[in-house]
mmCIF file of C-alpha atoms in Angstrom:
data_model
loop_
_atom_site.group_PDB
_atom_site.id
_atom_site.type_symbol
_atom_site.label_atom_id
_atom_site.label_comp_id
_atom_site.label_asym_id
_atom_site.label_seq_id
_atom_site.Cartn_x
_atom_site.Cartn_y
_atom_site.Cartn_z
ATOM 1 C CA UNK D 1 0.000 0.000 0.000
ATOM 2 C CA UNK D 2 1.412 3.218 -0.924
ATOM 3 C CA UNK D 3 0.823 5.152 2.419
ATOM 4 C CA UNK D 4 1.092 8.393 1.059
ATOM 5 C CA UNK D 5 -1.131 8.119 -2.034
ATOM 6 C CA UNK D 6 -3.782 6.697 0.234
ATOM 7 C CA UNK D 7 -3.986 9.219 2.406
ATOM 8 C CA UNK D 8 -3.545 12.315 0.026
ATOM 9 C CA UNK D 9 -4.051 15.513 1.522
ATOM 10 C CA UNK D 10 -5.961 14.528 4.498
ATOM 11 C CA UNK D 11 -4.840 15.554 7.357
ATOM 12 C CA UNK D 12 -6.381 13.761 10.082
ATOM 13 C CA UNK D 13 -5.165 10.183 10.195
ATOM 14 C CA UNK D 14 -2.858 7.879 12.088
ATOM 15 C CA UNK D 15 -1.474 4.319 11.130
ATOM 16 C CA UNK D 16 0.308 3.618 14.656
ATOM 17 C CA UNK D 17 -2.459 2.521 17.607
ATOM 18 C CA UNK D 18 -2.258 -0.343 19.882
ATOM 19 C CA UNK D 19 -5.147 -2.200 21.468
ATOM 20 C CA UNK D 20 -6.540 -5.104 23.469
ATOM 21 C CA UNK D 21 -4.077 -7.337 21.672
ATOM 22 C CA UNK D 22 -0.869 -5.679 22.782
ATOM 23 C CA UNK D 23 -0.317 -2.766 25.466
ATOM 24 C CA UNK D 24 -3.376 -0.532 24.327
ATOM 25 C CA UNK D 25 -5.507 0.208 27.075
ATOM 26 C CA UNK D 26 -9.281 -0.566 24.985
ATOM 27 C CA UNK D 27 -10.301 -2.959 22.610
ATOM 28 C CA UNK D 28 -9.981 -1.983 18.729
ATOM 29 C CA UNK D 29 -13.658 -1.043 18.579
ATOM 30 C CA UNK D 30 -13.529 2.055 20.747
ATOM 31 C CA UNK D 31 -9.981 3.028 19.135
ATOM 32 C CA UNK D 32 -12.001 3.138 15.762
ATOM 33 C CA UNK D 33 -15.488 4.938 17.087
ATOM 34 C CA UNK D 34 -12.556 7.650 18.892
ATOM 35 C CA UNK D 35 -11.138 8.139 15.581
ATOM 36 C CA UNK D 36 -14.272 8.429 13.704
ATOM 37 C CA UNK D 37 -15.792 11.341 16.541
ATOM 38 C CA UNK D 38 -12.383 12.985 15.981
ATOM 39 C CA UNK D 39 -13.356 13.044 11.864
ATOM 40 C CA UNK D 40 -10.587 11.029 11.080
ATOM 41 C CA UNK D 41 -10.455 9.661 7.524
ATOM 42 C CA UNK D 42 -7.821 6.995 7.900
ATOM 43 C CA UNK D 43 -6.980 4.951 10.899
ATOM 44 C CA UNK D 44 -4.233 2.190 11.664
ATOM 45 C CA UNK D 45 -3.967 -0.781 13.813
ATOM 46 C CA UNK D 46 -0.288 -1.440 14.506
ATOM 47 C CA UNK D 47 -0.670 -3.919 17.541
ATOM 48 C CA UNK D 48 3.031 -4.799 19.006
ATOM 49 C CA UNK D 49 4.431 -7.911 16.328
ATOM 50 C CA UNK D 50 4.564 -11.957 18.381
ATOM 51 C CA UNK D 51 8.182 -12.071 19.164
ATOM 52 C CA UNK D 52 9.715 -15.197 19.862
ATOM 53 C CA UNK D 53 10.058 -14.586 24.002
ATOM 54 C CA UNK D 54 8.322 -13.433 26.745
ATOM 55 C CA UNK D 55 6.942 -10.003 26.584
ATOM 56 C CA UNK D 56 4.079 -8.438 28.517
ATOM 57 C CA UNK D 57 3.701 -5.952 26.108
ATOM 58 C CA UNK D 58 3.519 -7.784 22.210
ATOM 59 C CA UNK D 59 0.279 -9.686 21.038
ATOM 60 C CA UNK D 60 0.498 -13.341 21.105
ATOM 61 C CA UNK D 61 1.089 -15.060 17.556
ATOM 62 C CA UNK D 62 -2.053 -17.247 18.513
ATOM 63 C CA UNK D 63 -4.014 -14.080 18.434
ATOM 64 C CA UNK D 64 -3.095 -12.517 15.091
ATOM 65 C CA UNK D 65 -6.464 -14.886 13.536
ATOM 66 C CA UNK D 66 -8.802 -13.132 15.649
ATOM 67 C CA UNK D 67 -6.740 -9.418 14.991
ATOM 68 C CA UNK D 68 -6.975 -9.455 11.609
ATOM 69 C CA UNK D 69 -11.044 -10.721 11.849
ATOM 70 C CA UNK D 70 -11.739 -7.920 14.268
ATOM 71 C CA UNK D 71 -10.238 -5.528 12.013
ATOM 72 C CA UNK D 72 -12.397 -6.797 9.198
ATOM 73 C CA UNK D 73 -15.662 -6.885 11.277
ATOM 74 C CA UNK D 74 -14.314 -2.804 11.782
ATOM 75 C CA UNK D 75 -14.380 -2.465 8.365
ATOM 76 C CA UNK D 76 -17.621 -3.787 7.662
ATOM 77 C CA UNK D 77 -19.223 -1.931 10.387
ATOM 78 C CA UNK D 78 -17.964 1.661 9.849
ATOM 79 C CA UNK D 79 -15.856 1.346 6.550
ATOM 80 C CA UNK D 80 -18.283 4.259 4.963
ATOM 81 C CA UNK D 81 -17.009 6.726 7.528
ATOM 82 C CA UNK D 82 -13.623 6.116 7.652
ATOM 83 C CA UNK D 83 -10.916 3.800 6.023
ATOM 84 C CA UNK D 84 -9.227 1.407 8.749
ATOM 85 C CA UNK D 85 -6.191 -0.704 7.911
ATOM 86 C CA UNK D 86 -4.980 -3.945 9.405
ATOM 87 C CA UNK D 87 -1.169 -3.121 9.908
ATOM 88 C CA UNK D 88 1.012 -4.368 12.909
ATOM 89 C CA UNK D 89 4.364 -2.687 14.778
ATOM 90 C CA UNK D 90 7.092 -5.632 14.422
ATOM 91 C CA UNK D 91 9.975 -5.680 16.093
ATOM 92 C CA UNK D 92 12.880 -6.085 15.106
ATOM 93 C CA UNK D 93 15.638 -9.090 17.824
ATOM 94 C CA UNK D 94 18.465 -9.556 15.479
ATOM 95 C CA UNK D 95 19.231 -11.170 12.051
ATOM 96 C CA UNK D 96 16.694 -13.658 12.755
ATOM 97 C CA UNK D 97 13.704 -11.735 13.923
ATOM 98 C CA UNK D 98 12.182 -8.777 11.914
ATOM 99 C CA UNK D 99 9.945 -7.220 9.461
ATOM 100 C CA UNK D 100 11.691 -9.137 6.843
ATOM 101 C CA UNK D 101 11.156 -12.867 8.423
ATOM 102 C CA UNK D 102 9.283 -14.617 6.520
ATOM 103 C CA UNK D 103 5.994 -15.064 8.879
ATOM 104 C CA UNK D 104 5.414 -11.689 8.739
ATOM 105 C CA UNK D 105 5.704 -11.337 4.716
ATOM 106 C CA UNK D 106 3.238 -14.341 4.668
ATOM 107 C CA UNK D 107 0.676 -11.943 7.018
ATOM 108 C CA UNK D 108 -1.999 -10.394 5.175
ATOM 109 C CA UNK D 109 -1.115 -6.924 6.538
ATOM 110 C CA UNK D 110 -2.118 -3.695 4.767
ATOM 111 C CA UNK D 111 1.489 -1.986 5.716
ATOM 112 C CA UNK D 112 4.375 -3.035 8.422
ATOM 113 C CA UNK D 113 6.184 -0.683 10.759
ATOM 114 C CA UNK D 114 9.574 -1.276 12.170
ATOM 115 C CA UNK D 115 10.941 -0.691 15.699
ATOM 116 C CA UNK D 116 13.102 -0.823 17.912
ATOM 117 C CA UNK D 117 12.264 -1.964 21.516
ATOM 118 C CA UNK D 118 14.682 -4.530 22.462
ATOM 119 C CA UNK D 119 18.490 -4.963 22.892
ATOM 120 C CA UNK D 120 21.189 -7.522 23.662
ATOM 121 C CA UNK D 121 22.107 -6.611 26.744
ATOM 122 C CA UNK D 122 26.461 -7.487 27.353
ATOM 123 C CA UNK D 123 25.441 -10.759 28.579
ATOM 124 C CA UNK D 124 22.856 -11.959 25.904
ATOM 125 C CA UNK D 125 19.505 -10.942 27.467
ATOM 126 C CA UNK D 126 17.362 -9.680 25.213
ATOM 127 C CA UNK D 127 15.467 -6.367 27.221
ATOM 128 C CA UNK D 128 13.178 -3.830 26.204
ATOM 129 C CA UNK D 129 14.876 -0.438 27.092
ATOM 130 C CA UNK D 130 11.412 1.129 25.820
ATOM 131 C CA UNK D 131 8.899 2.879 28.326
ATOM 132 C CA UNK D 132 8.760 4.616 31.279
ATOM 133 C CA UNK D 133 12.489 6.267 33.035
ATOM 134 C CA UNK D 134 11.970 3.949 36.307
ATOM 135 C CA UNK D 135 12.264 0.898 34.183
ATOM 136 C CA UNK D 136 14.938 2.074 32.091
ATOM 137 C CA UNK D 137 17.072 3.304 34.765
ATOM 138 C CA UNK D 138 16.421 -0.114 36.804
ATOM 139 C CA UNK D 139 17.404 -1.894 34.135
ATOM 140 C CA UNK D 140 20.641 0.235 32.989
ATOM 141 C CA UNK D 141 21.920 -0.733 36.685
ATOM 142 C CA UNK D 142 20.474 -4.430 36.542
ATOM 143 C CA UNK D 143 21.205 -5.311 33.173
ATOM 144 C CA UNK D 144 23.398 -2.868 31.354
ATOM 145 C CA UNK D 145 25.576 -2.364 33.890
ATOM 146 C CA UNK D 146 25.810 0.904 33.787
ATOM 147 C CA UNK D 147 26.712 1.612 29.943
ATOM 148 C CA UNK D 148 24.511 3.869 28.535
ATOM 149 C CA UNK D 149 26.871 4.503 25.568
ATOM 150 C CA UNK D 150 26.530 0.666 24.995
ATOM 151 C CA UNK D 151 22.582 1.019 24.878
ATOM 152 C CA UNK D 152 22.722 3.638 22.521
ATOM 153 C CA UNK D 153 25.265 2.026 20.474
ATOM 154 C CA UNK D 154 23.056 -1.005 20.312
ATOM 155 C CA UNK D 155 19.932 0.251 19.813
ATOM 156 C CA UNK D 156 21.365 2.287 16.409
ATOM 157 C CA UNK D 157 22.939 -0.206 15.484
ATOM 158 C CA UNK D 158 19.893 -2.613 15.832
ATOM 159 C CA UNK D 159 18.173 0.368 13.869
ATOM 160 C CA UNK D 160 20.324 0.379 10.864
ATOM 161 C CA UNK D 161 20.697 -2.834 10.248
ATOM 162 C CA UNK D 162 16.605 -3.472 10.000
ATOM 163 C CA UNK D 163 16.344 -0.670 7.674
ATOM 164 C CA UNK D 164 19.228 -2.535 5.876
ATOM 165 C CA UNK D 165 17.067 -5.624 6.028
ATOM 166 C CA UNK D 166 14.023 -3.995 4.967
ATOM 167 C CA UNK D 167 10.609 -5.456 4.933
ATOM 168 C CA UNK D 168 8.828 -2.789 6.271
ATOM 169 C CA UNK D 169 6.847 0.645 5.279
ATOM 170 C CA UNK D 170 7.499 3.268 8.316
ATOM 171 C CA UNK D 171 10.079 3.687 10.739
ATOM 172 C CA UNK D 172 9.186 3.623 13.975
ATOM 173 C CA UNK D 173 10.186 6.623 16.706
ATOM 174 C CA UNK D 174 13.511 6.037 14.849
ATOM 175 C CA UNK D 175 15.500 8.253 17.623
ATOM 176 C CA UNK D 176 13.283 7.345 20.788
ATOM 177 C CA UNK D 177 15.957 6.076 22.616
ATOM 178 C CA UNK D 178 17.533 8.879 23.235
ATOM 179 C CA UNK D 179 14.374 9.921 25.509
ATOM 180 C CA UNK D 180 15.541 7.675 28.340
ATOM 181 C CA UNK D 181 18.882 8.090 27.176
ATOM 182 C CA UNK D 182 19.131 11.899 27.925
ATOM 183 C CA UNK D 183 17.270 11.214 31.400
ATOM 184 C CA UNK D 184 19.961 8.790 32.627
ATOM 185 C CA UNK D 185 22.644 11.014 31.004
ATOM 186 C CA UNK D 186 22.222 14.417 30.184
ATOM 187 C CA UNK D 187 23.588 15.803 27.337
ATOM 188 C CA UNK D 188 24.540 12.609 25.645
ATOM 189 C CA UNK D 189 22.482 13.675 22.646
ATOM 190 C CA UNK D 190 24.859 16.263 21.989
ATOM 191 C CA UNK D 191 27.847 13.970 22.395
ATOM 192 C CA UNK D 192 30.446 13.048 19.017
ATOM 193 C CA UNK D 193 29.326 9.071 19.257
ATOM 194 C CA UNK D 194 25.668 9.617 19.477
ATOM 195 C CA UNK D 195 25.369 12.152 16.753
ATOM 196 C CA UNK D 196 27.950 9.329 14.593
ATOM 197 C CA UNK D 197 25.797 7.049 15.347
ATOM 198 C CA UNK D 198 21.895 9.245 14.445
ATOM 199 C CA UNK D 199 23.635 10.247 11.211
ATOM 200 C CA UNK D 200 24.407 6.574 10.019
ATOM 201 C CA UNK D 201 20.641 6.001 10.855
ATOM 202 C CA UNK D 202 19.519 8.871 9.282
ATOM 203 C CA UNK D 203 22.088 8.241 5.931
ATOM 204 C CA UNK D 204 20.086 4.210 6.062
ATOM 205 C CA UNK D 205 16.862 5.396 6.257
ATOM 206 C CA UNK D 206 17.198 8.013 3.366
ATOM 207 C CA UNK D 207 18.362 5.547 0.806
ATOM 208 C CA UNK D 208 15.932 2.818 1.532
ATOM 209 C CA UNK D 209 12.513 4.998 0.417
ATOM 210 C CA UNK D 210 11.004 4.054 3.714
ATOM 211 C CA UNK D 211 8.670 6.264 5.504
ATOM 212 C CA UNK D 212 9.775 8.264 8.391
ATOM 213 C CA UNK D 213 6.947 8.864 11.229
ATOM 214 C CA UNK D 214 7.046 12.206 13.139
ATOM 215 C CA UNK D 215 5.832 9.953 16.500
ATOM 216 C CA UNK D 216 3.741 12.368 19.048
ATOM 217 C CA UNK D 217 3.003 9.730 21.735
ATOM 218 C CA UNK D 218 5.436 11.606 24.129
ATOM 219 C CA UNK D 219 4.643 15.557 23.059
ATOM 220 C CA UNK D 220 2.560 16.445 26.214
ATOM 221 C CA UNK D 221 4.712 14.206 28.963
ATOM 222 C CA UNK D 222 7.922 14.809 27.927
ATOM 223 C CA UNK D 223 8.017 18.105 25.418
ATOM 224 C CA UNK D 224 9.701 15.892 21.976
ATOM 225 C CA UNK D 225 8.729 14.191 19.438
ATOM 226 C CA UNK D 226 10.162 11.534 17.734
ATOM 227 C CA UNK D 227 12.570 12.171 15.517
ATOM 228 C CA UNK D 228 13.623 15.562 16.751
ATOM 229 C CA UNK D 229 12.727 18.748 14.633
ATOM 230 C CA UNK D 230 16.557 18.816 13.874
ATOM 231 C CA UNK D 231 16.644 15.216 12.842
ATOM 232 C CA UNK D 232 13.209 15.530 11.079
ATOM 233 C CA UNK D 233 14.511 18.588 8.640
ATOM 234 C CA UNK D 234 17.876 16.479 7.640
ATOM 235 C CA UNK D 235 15.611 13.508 6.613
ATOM 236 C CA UNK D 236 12.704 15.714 4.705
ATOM 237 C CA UNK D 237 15.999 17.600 3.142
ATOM 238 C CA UNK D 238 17.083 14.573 1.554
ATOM 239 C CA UNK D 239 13.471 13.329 0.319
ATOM 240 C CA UNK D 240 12.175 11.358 2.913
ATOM 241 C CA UNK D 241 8.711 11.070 3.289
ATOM 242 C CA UNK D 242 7.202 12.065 6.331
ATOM 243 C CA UNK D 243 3.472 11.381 8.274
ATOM 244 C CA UNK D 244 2.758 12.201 11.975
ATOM 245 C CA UNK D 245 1.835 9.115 14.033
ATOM 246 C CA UNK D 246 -0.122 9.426 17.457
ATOM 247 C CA UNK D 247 1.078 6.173 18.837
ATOM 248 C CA UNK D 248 -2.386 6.038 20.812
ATOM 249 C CA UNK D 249 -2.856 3.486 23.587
ATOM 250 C CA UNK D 250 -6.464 5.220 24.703
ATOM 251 C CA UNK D 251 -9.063 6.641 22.578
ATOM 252 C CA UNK D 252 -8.525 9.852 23.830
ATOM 253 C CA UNK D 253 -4.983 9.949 22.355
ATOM 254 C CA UNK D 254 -5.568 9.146 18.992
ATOM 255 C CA UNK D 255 -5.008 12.579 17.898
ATOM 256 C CA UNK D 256 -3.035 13.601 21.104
ATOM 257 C CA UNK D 257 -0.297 16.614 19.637
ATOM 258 C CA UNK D 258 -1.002 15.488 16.225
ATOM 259 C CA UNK D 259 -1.730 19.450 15.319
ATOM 260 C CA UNK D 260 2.004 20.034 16.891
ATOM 261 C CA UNK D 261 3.753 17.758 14.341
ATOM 262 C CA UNK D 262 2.147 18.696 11.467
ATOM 263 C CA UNK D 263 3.303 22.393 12.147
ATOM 264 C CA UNK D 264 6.384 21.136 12.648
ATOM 265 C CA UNK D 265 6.318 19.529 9.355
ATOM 266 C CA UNK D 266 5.011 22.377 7.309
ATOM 267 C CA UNK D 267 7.559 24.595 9.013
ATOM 268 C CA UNK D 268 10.404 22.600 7.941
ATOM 269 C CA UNK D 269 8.618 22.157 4.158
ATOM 270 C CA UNK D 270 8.394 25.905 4.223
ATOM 271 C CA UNK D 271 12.469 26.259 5.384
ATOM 272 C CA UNK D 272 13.193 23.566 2.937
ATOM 273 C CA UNK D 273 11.206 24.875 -0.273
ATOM 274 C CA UNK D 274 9.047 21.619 -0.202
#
């Protein structure tokens, strides 16, 4: 599906939302009636992909049947008011987990983002460095020990090679990390290896013609979106295409700050001569 073609100049849509069969916090059917009493005209489902290990937080690969039903039964029901799309967030564990593997090609998805959630910690352990500080910062002492330059080595890393890999439509938050990042460490976003390691991302994303999502989820908490405006105009300079994603868990969220980054979008078109 081409993403951008389908959504044309409509302004008020979203193709990142989570549910009852991930982390969301209601089932599908009031996501979609929120998005419809917000006069949306295109809505995604992006539920968190199976991975192959315990996690609290992805949708069980027994429940991806009765997913992609319930978004068809959506359809059905209020298709004539606005267009809803079976996609699904998948995450990418190494060279043998990601968008690309082949149970996800095989999924009769209408699009695919990628993401980054978990690491390898030093020892092995796969852990999800994604969510709230207190977790993070237990975890940086529990797991990590200590080395947050290892995280955010890792996590880039990670990054680049899936968008070497492919198999997917949208990037994810592609700089989120550096959220928790900058909590545990201040100013590490403005250190020589980070921004080494954001411009490599940046360089793989631009020549792989994947879409780049301007992720609000964290606008009203936290003050940023991700990528940052700064990060945002270097990818739209180079011809990246770019939609704004609400990330909603709730139905109240699925426009949460969406207004924000599309200023922020058609301030950097204007600076850019878009």
């Amino acid at each position: 599906m081409d993403i951008i073609a389908e959504t044309g100049n409509s302004r008020l849509y979203t193709f990142h939302s989570h549910t009852q069969f991930c982390d969301g916090r209601a089932p599908m059917e009031e996501m979609a009636l929120a998005a419809i009493a917000a006069g949306f005209t295109h809505y995604g489902f992006s539920p968190h992909s199976p991975v192959p290990i315990e996690s609290p937080c992805n949708m069980k690969a027994a429940d991806v049947k009765a997913y992609l039903g319930e978004v068809a039964r959506i359809k059905a029901l209020y298709g004539d008011k606005c267009r809803f799309y079976a996609g699904m967030e998948i995450d990418r564990l190494g060279p043998d987990w990601g968008p690309g593997h082949e149970y996800f090609r095989n999924l009769p998805l209408d699009y695919r983002i990628g993401s980054v959630h978990f690491i390898e910690s030093q020892d092995g352990v796969l852990t999800d460095i994604d969510g709230h500080f207190d977790s993070f910062r237990r975890k940086m002492e529990e797991t990590f020990h200590g080395d947050i330059r290892y995280v955010v080595e890792t996590f880039f890393e990670q990054s680049v090679a899936m968008v070497e890999a492919g198999g997917f439509d949208i990037i994810g938050h592609l700089d989120k990390v550096g959220l928790n990042a900058s909590l545990y460490s201040p100013g590490i976003e403005d250190k020589a290896f980070y921004k080494a390691h954001l411009a490599r991302l940046t360089e793989a994303v631009a020549a792989s013609g994947v879409i780049v999502e301007l992720n609000t989820k964290a606008y009203k908490e936290h003050g940023r979106m991700f990528p940052r405006p700064s990060t945002l105009r270097e990818l739209m300079r180079r011809g990246v295409a770019v939609i704004v994603n609400s990330d909603a868990h709730r139905p109240e969220c699925v426009n949460a700050s969406r207004a924000e980054g599309l200023e922020i979008v058609e301030q950097l078109k204007k600076e850019l001569g878009l």
